[in-house]
PDB file of C-alpha atoms and ligand atoms in Angstrom:
ATOM      1  CA  MET A 167     122.055 119.461  68.819  1.00 59.00           C
ATOM      2  CA  LEU A 168     121.574 121.252  72.096  1.00 70.00           C
ATOM      3  CA  CYS A 169     124.417 123.256  73.639  1.00 68.00           C
ATOM      4  CA  GLU A 170     127.255 122.870  71.151  1.00 68.00           C
ATOM      5  CA  THR A 171     129.853 124.322  73.471  1.00 82.00           C
ATOM      6  CA  ASN A 172     130.918 124.132  77.082  1.00 89.00           C
ATOM      7  CA  LYS A 173     130.663 127.916  77.236  1.00 91.00           C
ATOM      8  CA  GLU A 174     127.010 127.880  76.226  1.00 92.00           C
ATOM      9  CA  LEU A 175     126.270 125.290  78.912  1.00 95.00           C
ATOM     10  CA  ALA A 176     128.317 127.163  81.540  1.00 96.00           C
ATOM     11  CA  ALA A 177     125.985 130.169  81.230  1.00 96.00           C
ATOM     12  CA  PHE A 178     123.048 127.971  82.304  1.00 97.00           C
ATOM     13  CA  VAL A 179     125.091 126.577  85.200  1.00 97.00           C
ATOM     14  CA  THR A 180     125.921 130.070  86.454  1.00 97.00           C
ATOM     15  CA  LYS A 181     122.248 131.003  86.416  1.00 98.00           C
ATOM     16  CA  ALA A 182     121.123 127.827  88.180  1.00 98.00           C
ATOM     17  CA  ARG A 183     123.918 127.909  90.788  1.00 98.00           C
ATOM     18  CA  ALA A 184     122.306 130.986  92.338  1.00 98.00           C
ATOM     19  CA  TYR A 185     119.525 128.694  93.610  1.00 98.00           C
ATOM     20  CA  ALA A 186     121.916 126.501  95.607  1.00 98.00           C
ATOM     21  CA  LYS A 187     121.836 128.936  98.532  1.00 97.00           C
ATOM     22  CA  ASP A 188     118.174 128.043  99.135  1.00 98.00           C
ATOM     23  CA  GLY A 189     119.047 124.373  99.633  1.00 98.00           C
ATOM     24  CA  LYS A 190     120.871 122.269 102.215  1.00 98.00           C
ATOM     25  CA  VAL A 191     123.244 119.334 101.851  1.00 98.00           C
ATOM     26  CA  ALA A 192     121.964 116.038 103.289  1.00 98.00           C
ATOM     27  CA  ASP A 193     123.502 115.260 106.640  1.00 96.00           C
ATOM     28  CA  TYR A 194     121.300 112.453 107.954  1.00 96.00           C
ATOM     29  CA  ILE A 195     124.081 110.317 106.458  1.00 97.00           C
ATOM     30  CA  PRO A 196     126.859 112.205 108.278  1.00 97.00           C
ATOM     31  CA  ALA A 197     129.562 111.739 105.608  1.00 97.00           C
ATOM     32  CA  LEU A 198     127.366 113.488 103.012  1.00 98.00           C
ATOM     33  CA  GLY A 199     127.339 116.600 105.203  1.00 97.00           C
ATOM     34  CA  LYS A 200     130.892 117.418 104.087  1.00 97.00           C
ATOM     35  CA  ALA A 201     129.792 118.380 100.546  1.00 98.00           C
ATOM     36  CA  ASP A 202     130.156 121.959  99.301  1.00 97.00           C
ATOM     37  CA  PRO A 203     126.602 123.318  98.780  1.00 98.00           C
ATOM     38  CA  ASN A 204     127.774 125.636  95.983  1.00 97.00           C
ATOM     39  CA  ASP A 205     128.965 122.853  93.716  1.00 98.00           C
ATOM     40  CA  LEU A 206     127.072 122.442  90.460  1.00 98.00           C
ATOM     41  CA  SER A 207     128.257 120.530  87.425  1.00 98.00           C
ATOM     42  CA  ILE A 208     126.696 118.927  84.380  1.00 98.00           C
ATOM     43  CA  ALA A 209     127.689 116.692  81.486  1.00 98.00           C
ATOM     44  CA  ILE A 210     125.627 115.977  78.401  1.00 97.00           C
ATOM     45  CA  GLN A 211     126.703 112.872  76.542  1.00 98.00           C
ATOM     46  CA  TYR A 212     125.609 112.268  72.968  1.00 97.00           C
ATOM     47  CA  PRO A 213     125.604 108.762  71.513  1.00 97.00           C
ATOM     48  CA  ASN A 214     128.074 109.836  68.803  1.00 96.00           C
ATOM     49  CA  GLY A 215     130.703 110.401  71.520  1.00 96.00           C
ATOM     50  CA  HIS A 216     130.385 114.188  71.670  1.00 95.00           C
ATOM     51  CA  CYS A 217     130.217 115.479  75.252  1.00 96.00           C
ATOM     52  CA  VAL A 218     129.464 118.975  76.497  1.00 97.00           C
ATOM     53  CA  SER A 219     130.106 119.816  80.140  1.00 97.00           C
ATOM     54  CA  ALA A 220     130.308 122.661  82.634  1.00 97.00           C
ATOM     55  CA  GLY A 221     131.328 123.057  86.257  1.00 97.00           C
ATOM     56  CA  ASP A 222     133.789 120.882  88.148  1.00 92.00           C
ATOM     57  CA  VAL A 223     132.832 117.726  86.246  1.00 95.00           C
ATOM     58  CA  LYS A 224     135.638 115.604  87.672  1.00 93.00           C
ATOM     59  CA  LYS A 225     134.290 115.953  91.209  1.00 97.00           C
ATOM     60  CA  LYS A 226     133.108 112.630  92.607  1.00 98.00           C
ATOM     61  CA  PHE A 227     129.844 111.979  94.418  1.00 98.00           C
ATOM     62  CA  THR A 228     127.977 108.880  95.566  1.00 98.00           C
ATOM     63  CA  LEU A 229     124.954 107.692  93.608  1.00 98.00           C
ATOM     64  CA  GLN A 230     122.554 107.229  96.555  1.00 98.00           C
ATOM     65  CA  SER A 231     119.027 106.823  95.133  1.00 97.00           C
ATOM     66  CA  THR A 232     120.197 107.278  91.552  1.00 98.00           C
ATOM     67  CA  SER A 233     121.494 103.697  91.953  1.00 98.00           C
ATOM     68  CA  LYS A 234     117.893 102.476  92.307  1.00 98.00           C
ATOM     69  CA  VAL A 235     117.387 102.568  88.537  1.00 98.00           C
ATOM     70  CA  ILE A 236     120.484 100.433  88.011  1.00 98.00           C
ATOM     71  CA  SER A 237     119.599  97.833  90.651  1.00 98.00           C
ATOM     72  CA  LEU A 238     116.079  97.655  89.203  1.00 98.00           C
ATOM     73  CA  ALA A 239     117.415  96.992  85.701  1.00 98.00           C
ATOM     74  CA  LEU A 240     119.687  94.246  87.025  1.00 98.00           C
ATOM     75  CA  ALA A 241     116.959  92.588  89.128  1.00 98.00           C
ATOM     76  CA  ILE A 242     114.577  92.537  86.144  1.00 98.00           C
ATOM     77  CA  MET A 243     117.340  91.108  83.945  1.00 98.00           C
ATOM     78  CA  ASP A 244     117.910  88.447  86.634  1.00 98.00           C
ATOM     79  CA  TRP A 245     114.291  87.468  87.296  1.00 98.00           C
ATOM     80  CA  GLY A 246     112.030  88.952  84.623  1.00 98.00           C
ATOM     81  CA  ALA A 247     109.572  91.773  85.198  1.00 98.00           C
ATOM     82  CA  GLU A 248     106.689  89.555  86.238  1.00 98.00           C
ATOM     83  CA  THR A 249     108.554  88.107  89.216  1.00 97.00           C
ATOM     84  CA  VAL A 250     110.056  91.426  90.332  1.00 98.00           C
ATOM     85  CA  PHE A 251     106.659  93.126  90.331  1.00 97.00           C
ATOM     86  CA  GLU A 252     105.207  90.411  92.540  1.00 95.00           C
ATOM     87  CA  TYR A 253     107.390  91.939  95.251  1.00 95.00           C
ATOM     88  CA  VAL A 254     107.251  95.635  94.430  1.00 96.00           C
ATOM     89  CA  GLY A 255     104.538  97.824  92.875  1.00 95.00           C
ATOM     90  CA  MET A 256     104.427 100.273  89.977  1.00 96.00           C
ATOM     91  CA  GLU A 257     102.587 103.221  91.512  1.00 93.00           C
ATOM     92  CA  PRO A 258     103.921 106.644  92.467  1.00 92.00           C
ATOM     93  CA  THR A 259     103.614 107.744  96.076  1.00 89.00           C
ATOM     94  CA  GLY A 260     102.868 111.123  97.588  1.00 84.00           C
ATOM     95  CA  ASP A 261     105.101 110.292 100.563  1.00 88.00           C
ATOM     96  CA  PRO A 262     108.802 110.999 101.202  1.00 88.00           C
ATOM     97  CA  PHE A 263     111.308 108.451  99.873  1.00 91.00           C
ATOM     98  CA  ASN A 264     111.954 106.846 103.267  1.00 90.00           C
ATOM     99  CA  SER A 265     108.353 106.733 104.510  1.00 90.00           C
ATOM    100  CA  ILE A 266     106.970 103.603 106.149  1.00 88.00           C
ATOM    101  CA  ALA A 267     103.344 104.852 106.184  1.00 86.00           C
ATOM    102  CA  LYS A 268     102.002 103.186 103.025  1.00 87.00           C
ATOM    103  CA  LEU A 269     103.570  99.855 103.914  1.00 88.00           C
ATOM    104  CA  GLU A 270     101.265  99.668 106.881  1.00 85.00           C
ATOM    105  CA  SER A 271      98.130 101.065 105.243  1.00 87.00           C
ATOM    106  CA  ASN A 272      98.346  99.012 102.016  1.00 84.00           C
ATOM    107  CA  VAL A 273      97.112  95.435 102.273  1.00 83.00           C
ATOM    108  CA  PRO A 274      98.960  93.272 101.423  1.00 86.00           C
ATOM    109  CA  ALA A 275     102.099  95.165 102.462  1.00 88.00           C
ATOM    110  CA  LYS A 276     104.026  95.782  99.251  1.00 92.00           C
ATOM    111  CA  PRO A 277     106.280  98.772  98.526  1.00 94.00           C
ATOM    112  CA  LEU A 278     104.512 101.062  96.061  1.00 94.00           C
ATOM    113  CA  ASN A 279     107.445 101.344  93.647  1.00 95.00           C
ATOM    114  CA  PRO A 280     111.187 100.562  93.307  1.00 97.00           C
ATOM    115  CA  MET A 281     112.305 104.213  93.552  1.00 96.00           C
ATOM    116  CA  ILE A 282     111.396 104.634  97.229  1.00 96.00           C
ATOM    117  CA  ASN A 283     113.588 103.052  99.871  1.00 96.00           C
ATOM    118  CA  ALA A 284     111.195 100.219 100.783  1.00 96.00           C
ATOM    119  CA  GLY A 285     110.938  99.188  97.134  1.00 96.00           C
ATOM    120  CA  ALA A 286     114.643  99.597  96.463  1.00 97.00           C
ATOM    121  CA  LEU A 287     115.539  97.404  99.444  1.00 97.00           C
ATOM    122  CA  VAL A 288     113.310  94.639  98.059  1.00 97.00           C
ATOM    123  CA  VAL A 289     114.856  95.060  94.601  1.00 98.00           C
ATOM    124  CA  THR A 290     118.440  94.964  95.932  1.00 98.00           C
ATOM    125  CA  HIS A 291     117.672  91.791  97.851  1.00 96.00           C
ATOM    126  CA  MET A 292     116.592  90.203  94.540  1.00 97.00           C
ATOM    127  CA  ILE A 293     119.924  90.757  92.739  1.00 98.00           C
ATOM    128  CA  LYS A 294     121.278  87.287  92.064  1.00 98.00           C
ATOM    129  CA  GLY A 295     124.472  86.098  93.722  1.00 97.00           C
ATOM    130  CA  ARG A 296     125.579  83.297  96.061  1.00 96.00           C
ATOM    131  CA  SER A 297     126.769  85.783  98.654  1.00 96.00           C
ATOM    132  CA  MET A 298     126.275  89.464  99.434  1.00 96.00           C
ATOM    133  CA  GLU A 299     129.788  90.093  98.099  1.00 97.00           C
ATOM    134  CA  GLN A 300     128.862  88.454  94.799  1.00 98.00           C
ATOM    135  CA  LYS A 301     125.620  90.446  94.518  1.00 98.00           C
ATOM    136  CA  PHE A 302     127.564  93.653  95.035  1.00 98.00           C
ATOM    137  CA  GLU A 303     130.300  92.640  92.589  1.00 98.00           C
ATOM    138  CA  ARG A 304     127.659  91.983  89.921  1.00 98.00           C
ATOM    139  CA  LEU A 305     126.031  95.366  90.522  1.00 98.00           C
ATOM    140  CA  LEU A 306     129.370  97.178  90.454  1.00 98.00           C
ATOM    141  CA  GLU A 307     130.396  95.391  87.237  1.00 98.00           C
ATOM    142  CA  PHE A 308     127.087  96.409  85.681  1.00 98.00           C
ATOM    143  CA  VAL A 309     127.629 100.059  86.652  1.00 98.00           C
ATOM    144  CA  ARG A 310     131.147  99.924  85.179  1.00 98.00           C
ATOM    145  CA  GLU A 311     129.740  98.517  81.941  1.00 98.00           C
ATOM    146  CA  LEU A 312     127.059 101.237  81.696  1.00 98.00           C
ATOM    147  CA  ALA A 313     129.521 104.034  82.487  1.00 98.00           C
ATOM    148  CA  ASN A 314     132.345 102.569  80.376  1.00 97.00           C
ATOM    149  CA  ASP A 315     134.818 102.805  83.209  1.00 98.00           C
ATOM    150  CA  GLN A 316     136.387  99.846  84.990  1.00 98.00           C
ATOM    151  CA  SER A 317     137.862 102.075  87.700  1.00 98.00           C
ATOM    152  CA  ILE A 318     134.483 102.934  89.262  1.00 98.00           C
ATOM    153  CA  ASN A 319     134.199 101.778  92.868  1.00 98.00           C
ATOM    154  CA  TYR A 320     132.331 102.636  96.044  1.00 98.00           C
ATOM    155  CA  CYS A 321     133.230 105.063  98.815  1.00 98.00           C
ATOM    156  CA  GLN A 322     133.905 103.120 101.999  1.00 98.00           C
ATOM    157  CA  GLU A 323     133.484 106.179 104.232  1.00 98.00           C
ATOM    158  CA  VAL A 324     129.981 106.987 102.910  1.00 98.00           C
ATOM    159  CA  ALA A 325     128.939 103.306 102.971  1.00 98.00           C
ATOM    160  CA  ASP A 326     130.078 102.975 106.617  1.00 98.00           C
ATOM    161  CA  SER A 327     128.402 106.256 107.533  1.00 98.00           C
ATOM    162  CA  GLU A 328     125.070 105.133 106.068  1.00 98.00           C
ATOM    163  CA  TYR A 329     125.359 101.648 107.601  1.00 98.00           C
ATOM    164  CA  ARG A 330     125.808 103.160 111.058  1.00 98.00           C
ATOM    165  CA  THR A 331     122.792 105.461 110.725  1.00 97.00           C
ATOM    166  CA  ALA A 332     120.322 103.427 108.615  1.00 97.00           C
ATOM    167  CA  ASP A 333     117.854 102.512 111.337  1.00 97.00           C
ATOM    168  CA  LEU A 334     114.859 103.745 109.356  1.00 96.00           C
ATOM    169  CA  ASN A 335     115.880 101.510 106.456  1.00 97.00           C
ATOM    170  CA  ARG A 336     116.339  98.640 108.938  1.00 98.00           C
ATOM    171  CA  ALA A 337     112.777  99.270 110.141  1.00 96.00           C
ATOM    172  CA  LEU A 338     111.503  99.045 106.548  1.00 96.00           C
ATOM    173  CA  CYS A 339     113.341  95.737 106.092  1.00 97.00           C
ATOM    174  CA  TYR A 340     111.998  94.191 109.281  1.00 96.00           C
ATOM    175  CA  PHE A 341     108.486  95.241 108.343  1.00 95.00           C
ATOM    176  CA  LEU A 342     108.876  93.730 104.864  1.00 95.00           C
ATOM    177  CA  LYS A 343     110.412  90.569 106.272  1.00 94.00           C
ATOM    178  CA  GLN A 344     107.505  90.091 108.655  1.00 94.00           C
ATOM    179  CA  HIS A 345     105.174  90.380 105.636  1.00 92.00           C
ATOM    180  CA  ASN A 346     107.159  87.893 103.529  1.00 91.00           C
ATOM    181  CA  ARG A 347     108.404  90.426 100.976  1.00 90.00           C
ATOM    182  CA  MET A 348     112.001  89.464 101.656  1.00 90.00           C
ATOM    183  CA  ASN A 349     113.887  86.692 103.421  1.00 89.00           C
ATOM    184  CA  GLU A 350     117.283  88.324 103.834  1.00 91.00           C
ATOM    185  CA  ASN A 351     119.404  88.882 106.909  1.00 96.00           C
ATOM    186  CA  VAL A 352     118.618  92.554 107.566  1.00 98.00           C
ATOM    187  CA  GLU A 353     122.127  93.608 108.662  1.00 98.00           C
ATOM    188  CA  GLN A 354     123.648  92.034 105.570  1.00 98.00           C
ATOM    189  CA  LEU A 355     121.101  93.637 103.290  1.00 98.00           C
ATOM    190  CA  ILE A 356     121.638  97.080 104.843  1.00 98.00           C
ATOM    191  CA  SER A 357     125.370  96.634 104.348  1.00 98.00           C
ATOM    192  CA  LEU A 358     124.836  95.713 100.659  1.00 98.00           C
ATOM    193  CA  TYR A 359     122.376  98.582 100.115  1.00 98.00           C
ATOM    194  CA  SER A 360     124.715 101.079 101.803  1.00 98.00           C
ATOM    195  CA  LYS A 361     127.524 100.039  99.453  1.00 98.00           C
ATOM    196  CA  GLN A 362     125.184 100.278  96.456  1.00 98.00           C
ATOM    197  CA  CYS A 363     124.238 103.835  97.443  1.00 98.00           C
ATOM    198  CA  ALA A 364     127.927 104.664  97.998  1.00 98.00           C
ATOM    199  CA  ILE A 365     129.013 103.768  94.441  1.00 98.00           C
ATOM    200  CA  GLU A 366     131.034 106.769  93.433  1.00 98.00           C
ATOM    201  CA  MET A 367     131.473 108.561  90.097  1.00 98.00           C
ATOM    202  CA  ASN A 368     131.501 111.953  88.420  1.00 98.00           C
ATOM    203  CA  CYS A 369     129.072 113.731  86.063  1.00 98.00           C
ATOM    204  CA  LEU A 370     130.792 112.506  82.922  1.00 98.00           C
ATOM    205  CA  GLN A 371     130.311 108.887  83.965  1.00 98.00           C
ATOM    206  CA  LEU A 372     126.751 109.515  85.128  1.00 98.00           C
ATOM    207  CA  ALA A 373     125.899 111.039  81.747  1.00 98.00           C
ATOM    208  CA  GLN A 374     127.281 107.929  80.025  1.00 98.00           C
ATOM    209  CA  MET A 375     124.883 105.777  82.040  1.00 98.00           C
ATOM    210  CA  GLY A 376     122.041 108.135  81.149  1.00 98.00           C
ATOM    211  CA  THR A 377     122.866 107.719  77.454  1.00 98.00           C
ATOM    212  CA  VAL A 378     122.410 103.949  77.690  1.00 98.00           C
ATOM    213  CA  PHE A 379     118.855 104.467  78.974  1.00 98.00           C
ATOM    214  CA  ALA A 380     118.228 107.190  76.374  1.00 98.00           C
ATOM    215  CA  MET A 381     119.299 104.786  73.610  1.00 98.00           C
ATOM    216  CA  ASP A 382     116.946 101.991  74.701  1.00 98.00           C
ATOM    217  CA  GLY A 383     119.630  99.982  76.485  1.00 98.00           C
ATOM    218  CA  ILE A 384     122.344 100.161  73.826  1.00 98.00           C
ATOM    219  CA  ASN A 385     125.732 101.341  75.021  1.00 98.00           C
ATOM    220  CA  PRO A 386     126.818 103.619  72.159  1.00 97.00           C
ATOM    221  CA  VAL A 387     130.497 103.207  73.021  1.00 96.00           C
ATOM    222  CA  THR A 388     130.464  99.421  72.533  1.00 96.00           C
ATOM    223  CA  SER A 389     127.254  99.192  70.411  1.00 98.00           C
ATOM    224  CA  LYS A 390     126.209  96.379  72.780  1.00 98.00           C
ATOM    225  CA  GLN A 391     122.633  95.956  74.006  1.00 98.00           C
ATOM    226  CA  VAL A 392     123.609  96.009  77.688  1.00 98.00           C
ATOM    227  CA  ILE A 393     120.031  96.355  78.935  1.00 98.00           C
ATOM    228  CA  PRO A 394     117.149  94.715  77.037  1.00 98.00           C
ATOM    229  CA  LYS A 395     115.016  97.355  75.354  1.00 98.00           C
ATOM    230  CA  ASP A 396     111.936  96.486  77.357  1.00 98.00           C
ATOM    231  CA  VAL A 397     113.830  96.725  80.671  1.00 98.00           C
ATOM    232  CA  ALA A 398     115.218 100.138  79.693  1.00 98.00           C
ATOM    233  CA  ARG A 399     111.672 101.196  78.862  1.00 98.00           C
ATOM    234  CA  ILE A 400     110.402 100.106  82.299  1.00 98.00           C
ATOM    235  CA  CYS A 401     113.262 101.961  84.039  1.00 98.00           C
ATOM    236  CA  LYS A 402     112.635 105.159  82.065  1.00 98.00           C
ATOM    237  CA  THR A 403     108.944 104.999  82.855  1.00 97.00           C
ATOM    238  CA  PHE A 404     109.719 104.794  86.576  1.00 97.00           C
ATOM    239  CA  MET A 405     112.116 107.719  86.161  1.00 97.00           C
ATOM    240  CA  VAL A 406     109.197 109.763  84.827  1.00 96.00           C
ATOM    241  CA  THR A 407     106.574 108.677  87.345  1.00 95.00           C
ATOM    242  CA  CYS A 408     108.706 108.223  90.497  1.00 96.00           C
ATOM    243  CA  GLY A 409     112.258 109.455  89.803  1.00 95.00           C
ATOM    244  CA  MET A 410     111.983 112.640  91.853  1.00 94.00           C
ATOM    245  CA  TYR A 411     110.136 110.967  94.729  1.00 89.00           C
ATOM    246  CA  ASN A 412     107.048 112.975  95.749  1.00 90.00           C
ATOM    247  CA  ALA A 413     108.034 115.835  93.421  1.00 94.00           C
ATOM    248  CA  SER A 414     107.728 113.678  90.284  1.00 95.00           C
ATOM    249  CA  GLY A 415     104.433 115.173  89.078  1.00 95.00           C
ATOM    250  CA  GLU A 416     105.719 118.738  89.180  1.00 95.00           C
ATOM    251  CA  PHE A 417     108.980 117.609  87.571  1.00 96.00           C
ATOM    252  CA  ALA A 418     107.079 115.923  84.711  1.00 96.00           C
ATOM    253  CA  ILE A 419     105.118 119.110  84.058  1.00 97.00           C
ATOM    254  CA  LYS A 420     107.985 121.587  84.370  1.00 96.00           C
ATOM    255  CA  ILE A 421     110.801 119.523  82.864  1.00 97.00           C
ATOM    256  CA  GLY A 422     109.436 116.344  81.257  1.00 97.00           C
ATOM    257  CA  ILE A 423     112.651 114.314  81.049  1.00 97.00           C
ATOM    258  CA  PRO A 424     113.051 110.796  82.499  1.00 98.00           C
ATOM    259  CA  ALA A 425     115.420 111.420  85.416  1.00 98.00           C
ATOM    260  CA  LYS A 426     116.470 110.007  88.780  1.00 98.00           C
ATOM    261  CA  SER A 427     117.900 111.911  91.713  1.00 97.00           C
ATOM    262  CA  GLY A 428     119.882 110.956  94.807  1.00 98.00           C
ATOM    263  CA  VAL A 429     120.481 112.695  98.137  1.00 98.00           C
ATOM    264  CA  ALA A 430     124.177 113.283  97.491  1.00 98.00           C
ATOM    265  CA  GLY A 431     122.945 115.710  94.815  1.00 98.00           C
ATOM    266  CA  SER A 432     123.058 113.673  91.610  1.00 98.00           C
ATOM    267  CA  ILE A 433     120.499 113.605  88.825  1.00 98.00           C
ATOM    268  CA  MET A 434     120.781 111.169  85.934  1.00 98.00           C
ATOM    269  CA  GLY A 435     118.675 112.153  82.936  1.00 98.00           C
ATOM    270  CA  ALA A 436     117.873 110.278  79.721  1.00 98.00           C
ATOM    271  CA  VAL A 437     116.358 112.260  76.864  1.00 97.00           C
ATOM    272  CA  PRO A 438     114.859 109.473  74.745  1.00 97.00           C
ATOM    273  CA  GLY A 439     116.777 108.802  71.542  1.00 97.00           C
ATOM    274  CA  ARG A 440     118.978 111.865  72.030  1.00 97.00           C
ATOM    275  CA  PHE A 441     121.419 112.053  74.962  1.00 97.00           C
ATOM    276  CA  GLY A 442     122.236 111.297  78.585  1.00 98.00           C
ATOM    277  CA  ILE A 443     122.652 113.890  81.339  1.00 98.00           C
ATOM    278  CA  GLY A 444     124.701 113.747  84.535  1.00 98.00           C
ATOM    279  CA  ILE A 445     124.270 116.490  87.124  1.00 98.00           C
ATOM    280  CA  PHE A 446     125.831 117.025  90.540  1.00 98.00           C
ATOM    281  CA  GLY A 447     124.657 119.751  92.908  1.00 98.00           C
ATOM    282  CA  PRO A 448     124.599 118.695  96.576  1.00 98.00           C
ATOM    283  CA  ALA A 449     122.332 121.442  98.003  1.00 98.00           C
ATOM    284  CA  LEU A 450     118.909 119.786  98.223  1.00 98.00           C
ATOM    285  CA  ASP A 451     115.342 121.054  98.412  1.00 97.00           C
ATOM    286  CA  GLU A 452     113.005 119.850 101.152  1.00 95.00           C
ATOM    287  CA  LYS A 453     112.087 116.722  99.159  1.00 94.00           C
ATOM    288  CA  GLY A 454     115.690 115.611  98.758  1.00 95.00           C
ATOM    289  CA  ASN A 455     116.312 116.671  95.148  1.00 97.00           C
ATOM    290  CA  SER A 456     119.245 118.832  93.999  1.00 98.00           C
ATOM    291  CA  ILE A 457     117.772 122.336  94.095  1.00 98.00           C
ATOM    292  CA  ALA A 458     120.161 123.941  91.594  1.00 98.00           C
ATOM    293  CA  GLY A 459     120.239 120.732  89.532  1.00 98.00           C
ATOM    294  CA  LEU A 460     116.468 120.868  89.092  1.00 98.00           C
ATOM    295  CA  LYS A 461     116.657 124.535  88.138  1.00 98.00           C
ATOM    296  CA  LEU A 462     119.388 123.764  85.631  1.00 98.00           C
ATOM    297  CA  LEU A 463     117.285 121.046  84.008  1.00 98.00           C
ATOM    298  CA  GLU A 464     114.278 123.344  83.951  1.00 98.00           C
ATOM    299  CA  LEU A 465     116.257 126.102  82.211  1.00 97.00           C
ATOM    300  CA  LEU A 466     117.621 123.655  79.637  1.00 97.00           C
ATOM    301  CA  SER A 467     114.281 121.948  79.082  1.00 97.00           C
ATOM    302  CA  ASN A 468     112.492 125.255  78.508  1.00 96.00           C
ATOM    303  CA  HIS A 469     115.185 126.720  76.316  1.00 95.00           C
ATOM    304  CA  TYR A 470     115.738 123.663  74.111  1.00 95.00           C
ATOM    305  CA  LYS A 471     112.169 122.266  74.316  1.00 95.00           C
ATOM    306  CA  LEU A 472     113.271 118.964  75.808  1.00 96.00           C
ATOM    307  CA  SER A 473     110.001 117.886  77.412  1.00 97.00           C
ATOM    308  CA  MET A 474     108.774 114.596  76.010  1.00 96.00           C
ATOM    309  CA  PHE A 475     105.154 115.617  76.572  1.00 96.00           C
TER     310      PHE A 475
HETATM  311  N1  LIG B 692     121.053 105.904 100.789  1.00 57.59           N
HETATM  312  C1  LIG B 692     119.968 106.816 100.915  1.00 57.59           C
HETATM  313  C2  LIG B 692     118.904 106.319 101.888  1.00 57.59           C
HETATM  314  O1  LIG B 692     118.515 105.201 101.840  1.00 57.59           O
HETATM  315  C3  LIG B 692     119.368 107.080  99.571  1.00 57.59           C
HETATM  316  C4  LIG B 692     118.188 108.023  99.636  1.00 57.59           C
HETATM  317  C5  LIG B 692     118.105 108.953  98.497  1.00 57.59           C
HETATM  318  O2  LIG B 692     119.029 109.226  97.756  1.00 57.59           O
HETATM  319  N2  LIG B 692     116.946 109.557  98.415  1.00 57.59           N
HETATM  320  O3  LIG B 692     118.451 107.052 102.707  1.00 57.59           O
END
């Protein structure tokens, strides 16, 4: 077992936290700008219930792009992989997560993968539900089931802040609508997507979700197969190839753990067959990944030989 004690893990956190000063908190969604750049916390959740953690692990953050793995799992469970991948591709991109460039240069226009904004917007629009409220309720219920916590909700302030400033995401939607990749009312979809990104939790809960992916879709707390094995496999593969946006190649080489980041500073990791990881460190590098969080994972991966490659 890696890191038996909180103290052992805390030493890695102290080392990695020094890198936070080289990063910057995201402020293009104004409410995220309030985060403390020096925060860094981590939880490692084993399927047998043992949890090791360090830092202020009760501190809440919003999932942002980390939610893209969850919405993808739900959309595939709703429609099947074949249908979902008619609308979104499976290839990594060398462009930033919110880029519109490849949508225009690829014919037919189809988002390259579900981990970039264009792809995630298509995926979110596919979640089944008779209304936007019902789609969101289903997603939130799913998150609660994965994290084993019925009290999880979304942060209204962050959702409103993103909704007011999401014009680039609106542009992606209008482009996709024009090219028949979605048929949703754009304002309603942006509102749903902003709420999805604003789902709020702490590291302990994030690590629980990571464990479900690590254990091939089985929630070890309930022993229920909450995600079909094949869907969990698809999600983990995207976490490896696209989870860190256009830094995924370097991440695979240096760290080698299926993981997904978000601009509020979260990283959800899933070490196959072993444990889930939840990290929060809001200072980001220039590609939008938690700078100290990445360092922390690199230190742990090197020390405990966690790379799957
Ligand atoms: N809500 C954010 C956005 O769409 C998520 C981006 C991210 O975490 N990379 O811009």
